[in-house]
Structures are given as C-alpha cells and as structure tokens.
Short mmCIF file of C-alpha atoms in Angstrom, two decimals:
data_model
loop_
_atom_site.label_atom_id
_atom_site.label_comp_id
_atom_site.label_asym_id
_atom_site.label_seq_id
_atom_site.Cartn_x
_atom_site.Cartn_y
_atom_site.Cartn_z
CA MET C 12 0.00 0.00 0.00
CA ASN C 13 2.99 2.28 0.08
CA SER C 14 2.19 3.90 -3.28
CA GLN C 15 -1.55 3.20 -3.30
CA GLU C 16 -3.68 5.88 -4.99
CA TYR C 17 -6.53 7.30 -2.93
CA ILE C 18 -9.68 9.31 -3.50
CA GLU C 19 -10.33 12.20 -1.11
CA VAL C 20 -14.06 12.70 -0.66
CA ALA C 21 -14.69 16.15 0.80
CA ILE C 22 -18.23 16.39 2.18
CA LYS C 23 -19.21 20.01 2.83
CA ILE C 24 -21.57 20.19 5.79
CA THR C 25 -23.78 23.29 6.23
CA PRO C 26 -23.97 24.28 9.00
CA PHE C 27 -20.81 22.48 10.09
CA SER C 28 -20.42 21.07 13.59
CA GLU C 29 -18.52 18.15 15.10
CA GLU C 30 -21.86 16.51 15.89
CA ASN C 31 -23.11 16.84 12.29
CA ALA C 32 -19.80 15.44 11.04
CA GLU C 33 -20.21 12.47 13.41
CA ILE C 34 -23.70 11.81 12.03
CA VAL C 35 -22.35 11.74 8.46
CA THR C 36 -19.40 9.55 9.50
CA ALA C 37 -21.70 7.06 11.20
CA GLU C 38 -23.88 6.88 8.08
CA ILE C 39 -21.01 6.11 5.69
CA CYS C 40 -18.71 4.14 7.99
CA ASP C 41 -19.75 0.80 6.45
CA LEU C 42 -18.27 1.90 3.12
CA PRO C 43 -14.56 1.01 2.70
CA PHE C 44 -13.16 4.39 3.77
CA GLU C 45 -9.88 4.13 5.65
CA SER C 46 -9.87 7.45 7.46
CA PHE C 47 -11.94 10.50 8.32
CA SER C 48 -10.89 13.99 9.39
CA ASN C 49 -12.93 17.05 10.30
CA GLU C 50 -11.74 20.25 8.65
CA ASP C 51 -14.51 22.85 9.02
CA PRO C 52 -16.67 23.04 6.90
CA TYR C 53 -15.64 19.64 5.49
CA LEU C 54 -15.64 16.04 6.58
CA LYS C 55 -12.77 14.57 4.55
CA CYS C 56 -12.87 10.84 3.84
CA TYR C 57 -10.17 8.72 2.21
CA ILE C 58 -10.65 5.54 0.22
CA GLN C 59 -8.54 3.45 -2.14
CA LYS C 60 -9.16 4.52 -5.73
CA GLU C 61 -10.39 1.12 -6.94
CA LEU C 62 -12.86 0.81 -4.03
CA TYR C 63 -14.57 4.15 -4.58
CA ASN C 64 -18.14 3.97 -5.90
CA ALA C 65 -19.76 7.40 -6.31
CA HIS C 66 -23.22 5.94 -6.94
CA GLU C 67 -23.07 3.79 -3.80
CA LEU C 68 -21.97 6.78 -1.74
CA LYS C 69 -24.84 8.87 -3.11
CA ILE C 70 -27.36 6.17 -2.15
CA VAL C 71 -25.99 5.93 1.40
CA MET C 72 -25.92 9.72 1.77
CA SER C 73 -29.58 9.94 0.66
CA ALA C 74 -30.50 8.62 4.12
CA LEU C 75 -29.45 12.00 5.51
CA GLU C 76 -32.09 13.92 3.56
CA GLY C 77 -34.34 15.84 5.94
CA MET C 78 -31.63 16.39 8.53
CA GLU C 79 -31.05 19.88 9.93
CA PHE C 80 -27.96 20.27 7.78
CA SER C 81 -27.13 19.91 4.10
CA THR C 82 -24.23 18.14 2.41
CA GLU C 83 -22.31 18.58 -0.81
CA ILE C 84 -19.83 15.97 -2.09
CA ASN C 85 -16.62 16.63 -4.01
CA ALA C 86 -14.23 13.76 -4.85
CA THR C 87 -10.66 14.26 -6.03
CA LEU C 88 -7.75 11.93 -6.71
CA VAL C 89 -4.93 12.21 -4.17
CA PRO C 90 -1.48 11.90 -5.77
CA ALA C 91 0.35 8.71 -4.85
CA VAL C 92 2.07 9.12 -1.50
CA ASN C 93 4.22 6.80 0.59
CA TRP C 94 1.65 6.59 3.39
CA ASN C 95 3.89 4.52 5.63
CA ALA C 96 6.56 7.22 5.44
CA LYS C 97 3.94 9.88 6.09
CA TRP C 98 2.68 7.96 9.11
CA GLU C 99 6.22 7.53 10.42
CA SER C 100 6.83 11.27 10.17
CA GLU C 101 3.62 12.11 12.04
CA PHE C 102 3.40 9.43 14.72
CA THR C 103 5.10 10.17 18.02
CA PRO C 104 5.35 7.74 20.95
CA ILE C 105 2.64 7.89 23.60
CA VAL C 106 3.45 7.32 27.28
CA VAL C 107 0.39 6.77 29.49
CA ASP C 108 0.86 7.88 33.09
CA GLY C 109 4.47 6.72 33.01
CA LYS C 110 3.27 3.10 32.93
CA CYS C 111 2.63 2.23 29.28
CA THR C 112 4.53 3.23 26.13
CA ILE C 113 2.92 2.95 22.68
CA LYS C 114 5.45 3.26 19.90
CA ALA C 115 6.35 2.11 16.41
CA SER C 116 9.19 -0.26 15.54
CA PHE C 117 11.25 2.63 14.16
CA HIS C 118 11.28 4.43 17.54
CA LYS C 119 14.58 3.57 19.18
CA GLY C 120 16.23 4.37 22.49
CA LEU C 121 13.05 5.12 24.44
CA LYS C 122 12.93 4.66 28.20
CA ARG C 123 11.08 1.44 28.98
CA THR C 124 7.92 1.51 31.07
CA ARG C 125 6.01 -1.30 32.77
CA TYR C 126 4.14 -2.10 29.55
CA ASN C 127 5.72 -1.48 26.15
CA ILE C 128 3.64 -1.83 22.99
CA THR C 129 4.97 -1.70 19.44
CA ILE C 130 2.53 -1.17 16.57
CA ASP C 131 3.06 -1.01 12.81
CA PRO C 132 -0.37 -0.37 11.28
CA LYS C 133 -1.00 -1.39 7.69
CA MET C 134 -3.70 1.27 7.38
CA ALA C 135 -2.93 4.69 5.91
CA PHE C 136 -3.60 8.04 7.58
CA GLY C 137 -2.38 7.37 11.09
CA THR C 138 -3.71 5.66 14.19
CA GLY C 139 -6.71 7.71 15.33
CA HIS C 140 -7.37 10.02 18.26
CA HIS C 141 -4.55 9.86 20.74
CA GLN C 142 -6.68 11.38 23.51
CA THR C 143 -9.18 8.53 23.43
CA THR C 144 -6.49 5.87 23.14
CA TYR C 145 -4.69 7.44 26.09
CA MET C 146 -7.81 7.47 28.26
CA MET C 147 -8.78 3.90 27.39
CA CYS C 148 -5.27 2.75 28.28
CA ARG C 149 -5.48 4.68 31.53
CA ALA C 150 -8.84 3.08 32.32
CA LEU C 151 -7.27 -0.35 31.85
CA LEU C 152 -4.26 0.53 34.00
CA ASN C 153 -6.58 1.77 36.76
CA ASN C 154 -8.52 -1.51 36.79
CA GLU C 155 -5.80 -4.17 36.89
CA GLU C 156 -7.92 -6.61 38.93
CA SER C 157 -10.62 -6.44 36.26
CA VAL C 158 -8.09 -7.43 33.57
CA ARG C 159 -5.81 -10.06 35.14
CA GLY C 160 -7.10 -13.57 34.43
CA LYS C 161 -10.19 -12.22 32.63
CA VAL C 162 -11.66 -12.61 29.13
CA VAL C 163 -11.42 -9.29 27.26
CA MET C 164 -13.05 -8.07 24.03
CA ASP C 165 -11.70 -5.06 22.11
CA MET C 166 -14.58 -3.91 19.90
CA GLY C 167 -13.37 -1.83 16.93
CA CYS C 168 -9.83 -2.89 17.76
CA GLY C 169 -8.01 -1.00 14.97
CA THR C 170 -4.30 -1.60 15.47
CA ALA C 171 -5.10 -3.53 18.70
CA VAL C 172 -3.31 -1.23 21.13
CA LEU C 173 -5.94 -1.82 23.83
CA ALA C 174 -6.16 -5.56 23.22
CA ILE C 175 -2.38 -5.90 23.39
CA LEU C 176 -2.23 -3.91 26.62
CA ALA C 177 -4.91 -6.15 28.15
CA ALA C 178 -2.92 -9.21 27.10
CA LYS C 179 0.26 -7.79 28.63
CA MET C 180 -1.72 -7.12 31.81
CA LYS C 181 -2.26 -10.91 32.03
CA ALA C 182 -5.79 -11.26 30.68
CA SER C 183 -6.51 -14.96 30.17
CA LYS C 184 -7.93 -14.47 26.67
CA VAL C 185 -8.31 -11.42 24.43
CA TYR C 186 -10.46 -10.98 21.33
CA GLY C 187 -10.47 -8.12 18.84
CA ILE C 188 -13.13 -7.25 16.27
CA ASP C 189 -12.93 -4.61 13.55
CA ILE C 190 -15.22 -3.93 10.62
CA ASP C 191 -12.15 -3.29 8.43
CA ALA C 192 -10.41 -6.47 7.26
CA VAL C 193 -7.06 -4.68 6.92
CA ALA C 194 -7.36 -3.54 10.54
CA ALA C 195 -8.22 -7.04 11.76
CA ILE C 196 -5.16 -8.49 10.01
CA SER C 197 -2.95 -5.65 11.24
CA ALA C 198 -4.23 -6.21 14.78
CA TYR C 199 -3.22 -9.86 14.76
CA ASP C 200 0.18 -9.08 13.23
CA ASN C 201 0.74 -6.50 15.97
CA ALA C 202 -0.29 -9.06 18.59
CA LYS C 203 2.33 -11.51 17.32
CA MET C 204 4.97 -8.76 17.21
CA ASN C 205 4.21 -8.03 20.88
CA ARG C 206 4.42 -11.74 21.77
CA VAL C 207 0.77 -12.05 22.81
CA GLY C 208 -0.49 -13.80 19.68
CA LYS C 209 -1.16 -17.07 21.54
CA ILE C 210 -3.88 -15.58 23.74
CA MET C 211 -5.35 -13.13 21.24
CA GLU C 212 -7.76 -13.68 18.33
CA THR C 213 -8.98 -11.06 15.86
CA TYR C 214 -12.02 -11.10 13.59
CA CYS C 215 -13.47 -8.93 10.83
CA GLY C 216 -17.08 -7.93 11.47
CA ASP C 217 -19.43 -5.87 13.61
CA ALA C 218 -21.06 -6.18 17.04
CA SER C 219 -23.12 -9.16 15.89
CA LEU C 220 -19.95 -11.26 16.33
CA LEU C 221 -20.10 -10.66 20.09
CA GLN C 222 -22.63 -13.48 20.37
CA MET C 223 -19.80 -15.99 19.93
CA GLY C 224 -19.03 -15.68 23.64
CA THR C 225 -19.31 -13.71 26.87
CA TYR C 226 -16.70 -11.40 28.35
CA ASP C 227 -15.52 -10.00 31.67
CA LEU C 228 -14.35 -6.75 30.10
CA LEU C 229 -15.42 -5.08 26.86
CA LEU C 230 -13.55 -2.14 25.33
CA ALA C 231 -15.11 0.09 22.66
CA ASN C 232 -13.24 3.15 21.41
CA ILE C 233 -15.48 3.96 18.44
CA ASN C 234 -17.88 6.92 18.11
CA ARG C 235 -21.01 8.12 19.82
CA ASN C 236 -23.61 6.92 17.33
CA ILE C 237 -22.17 3.41 17.04
CA LEU C 238 -21.89 3.19 20.82
CA LEU C 239 -25.50 4.27 21.32
CA GLN C 240 -26.61 1.72 18.75
CA ASP C 241 -24.57 -1.18 20.15
CA ILE C 242 -24.59 -0.66 23.93
CA PRO C 243 -27.50 -3.14 24.38
CA THR C 244 -25.47 -5.74 22.45
CA TYR C 245 -22.39 -4.98 24.55
CA SER C 246 -24.40 -5.43 27.72
CA ARG C 247 -25.84 -8.78 26.64
CA SER C 248 -22.33 -10.09 25.94
CA LEU C 249 -20.96 -8.98 29.33
CA ARG C 250 -20.91 -11.33 32.29
CA HIS C 251 -22.58 -10.08 35.48
CA GLY C 252 -20.23 -7.69 37.22
CA GLY C 253 -18.20 -7.21 34.04
CA LEU C 254 -16.92 -3.81 32.92
CA LEU C 255 -17.60 -1.82 29.76
CA MET C 256 -15.12 0.94 28.90
CA VAL C 257 -16.13 3.32 26.10
CA SER C 258 -14.58 6.33 24.40
CA GLY C 259 -14.60 8.14 21.06
CA PHE C 260 -17.11 10.87 21.94
CA TYR C 261 -17.22 14.30 23.54
CA THR C 262 -17.92 15.23 27.16
CA ASP C 263 -21.19 16.87 26.06
CA ASP C 264 -22.36 13.44 24.89
CA MET C 265 -21.83 11.83 28.28
CA PRO C 266 -25.43 12.16 29.57
CA MET C 267 -26.91 10.29 26.60
CA LEU C 268 -24.27 7.52 26.90
CA VAL C 269 -25.00 7.14 30.62
CA ALA C 270 -28.75 7.03 29.93
CA ALA C 271 -28.34 4.41 27.18
CA ALA C 272 -26.13 2.32 29.46
CA GLU C 273 -28.61 2.55 32.33
CA ASN C 274 -31.36 1.29 30.03
CA ALA C 275 -29.11 -1.67 29.16
CA SER C 276 -28.50 -2.74 32.79
CA LEU C 277 -25.14 -1.00 33.03
CA GLU C 278 -24.31 1.29 35.94
CA TYR C 279 -21.92 4.23 35.81
CA VAL C 280 -18.57 3.69 37.57
CA SER C 281 -16.25 6.53 36.53
CA ASP C 282 -15.29 8.90 33.72
CA ASP C 283 -12.23 10.66 32.36
CA SER C 284 -11.73 13.52 29.89
CA ILE C 285 -8.94 15.10 27.85
CA ASP C 286 -9.42 18.05 25.46
CA ASN C 287 -13.22 17.59 25.53
CA TRP C 288 -12.91 13.88 24.63
CA CYS C 289 -14.53 11.54 27.15
CA CYS C 290 -14.09 7.99 28.44
CA ILE C 291 -16.61 6.22 30.70
CA THR C 292 -16.44 2.96 32.62
CA PHE C 293 -19.68 1.04 33.31
CA LYS C 294 -20.41 -2.13 35.28
CA LYS C 295 -22.92 -4.84 34.38
CA LYS C 296 -25.53 -5.03 37.11
CA TYR C 297 -26.10 -8.31 38.90
#
C-alpha cells in the first residue's frame, strides 16, 4: 500500500459542527473508507481509488435527507504518497501515566515503562485520536484486577493497542473485532509482534460477532452513534459484574451515553476527559 492511490471525498456540511460530522461519518462508515478527518466546513474521507463507488456513496448519503444540515460531495484523486513514510513522520510515541509506552518499531532508544507496545499499522492516515487511546489505556491501568485472568473483548480494535495492553496485563484471553479487514489483520500481526499472539484472536465484522461468547471486560473506542446503537449488544455479551469501557465521543455526549447504558442494565462507575474527549467505565448489574 505504500504507493496506493486514494480518493479524497470532501463532504461540505452546512452548518458544520462536530456533531453533524459524526452523524455523516456514522452513516457512511460501512463503506470502505480508511480514514476520516474534520476540517470545518468539510468532513474529509479517504478511500482506495479502486474501491470508490460514487453511486453507492450517493445512495448511502440519501438517508441524511431531511436532517437539519445539508451536504455537498466533491471527490478528487490524491497523488500517490508513501503513506507509511507519512505515518512515520507524524506518529510520536505515547506514554500513558508513566506506565505504558505505545510506539512504532522505528522508535529507538526510548525509556522502557512497565508495559511497552509496538505497533506497525497497515492502514494509511495514522492511528486515530490519541486522547481517546490514552484514556482507554489509563482506564485499563486503573482496573488491573478487572483485567488479570479475565476474558477481554476489544470492539473496533483498529491496530489492537488496547487488546495488546490487556494481554500484557495478564488477561486470560483477548479478542479483537474490527469492521475493516485490513485492521483485523494488522491487529493480529501486531499481537504476534508483541508476543501475545497465543492468547489473542482477531475477527473482521461488527457487534453481531459478540454473540460468539461472553466477556468479563469489553472495550469500545469507536464513536457516539455506534456506541448508542450497540450498547444493548455490549451489555448482553458482558458477564454479570463485568466492565464496559467506552470512548470516542465528547464530554457533552456523556449524559446520553449514561442514559443508554442505564437502560441496558449497566451502571456508571467513573469517567475521564482530555481536550473535551470523554471515556466512561460502566459495570454490568447483577
């Protein structure tokens, strides 16, 4: 994929807001886009040239007719770029509370922490929101007894940072699910690179795959709309007393997440926030 050609789909949103951009992202997230970025007044989406289908996108976007905002689509070809080199130039190591380091294989000479995770994603356009990853890692580190010896599911695992951390924290079994096949493969490759491949399995799919088992701890760093949609499914797959940790949304969205969780037999435990991003931990009621 180093020299893969991409299409940039710039969706102009009027009026623009982060919430409206999230609504559009949630509507088109099942299409094979690899990355999204908000650049007022645009939501910019990136997809491999051969996977782009303008007609399919138009059909999906038609579901947004009648919303309190309008959209306008403009697609352009992005010149071939060495995305791995671009990612390397932009990705800096993350150290969570001095306990966990998340780095790439090309980062050398870093001070070791208690948990050290190396990732080399095969996806273009970076690794996602560092604030949410940081908070989810911190939530794990603050709940060691809920990880050690437990069965963990990382829903929307991406590069599997959270799943790998759970495995390194001595979870008995870790699963990862991502709707993107490239992400699911990358997650497993990263697990092997971090020497936790024997206790970790990754799958390509959505929340319907959760029915294959039950879990002591479920992690979901996705986005508000997907979380609201899938929280009942998460709850059904959690064992009594199990924890659900969620992030990928703003602090203003916290009340609706708490309400949705309460309706799904999940009780609020704690929350965290960085730069208006939020992370909440819930517990499955007995």
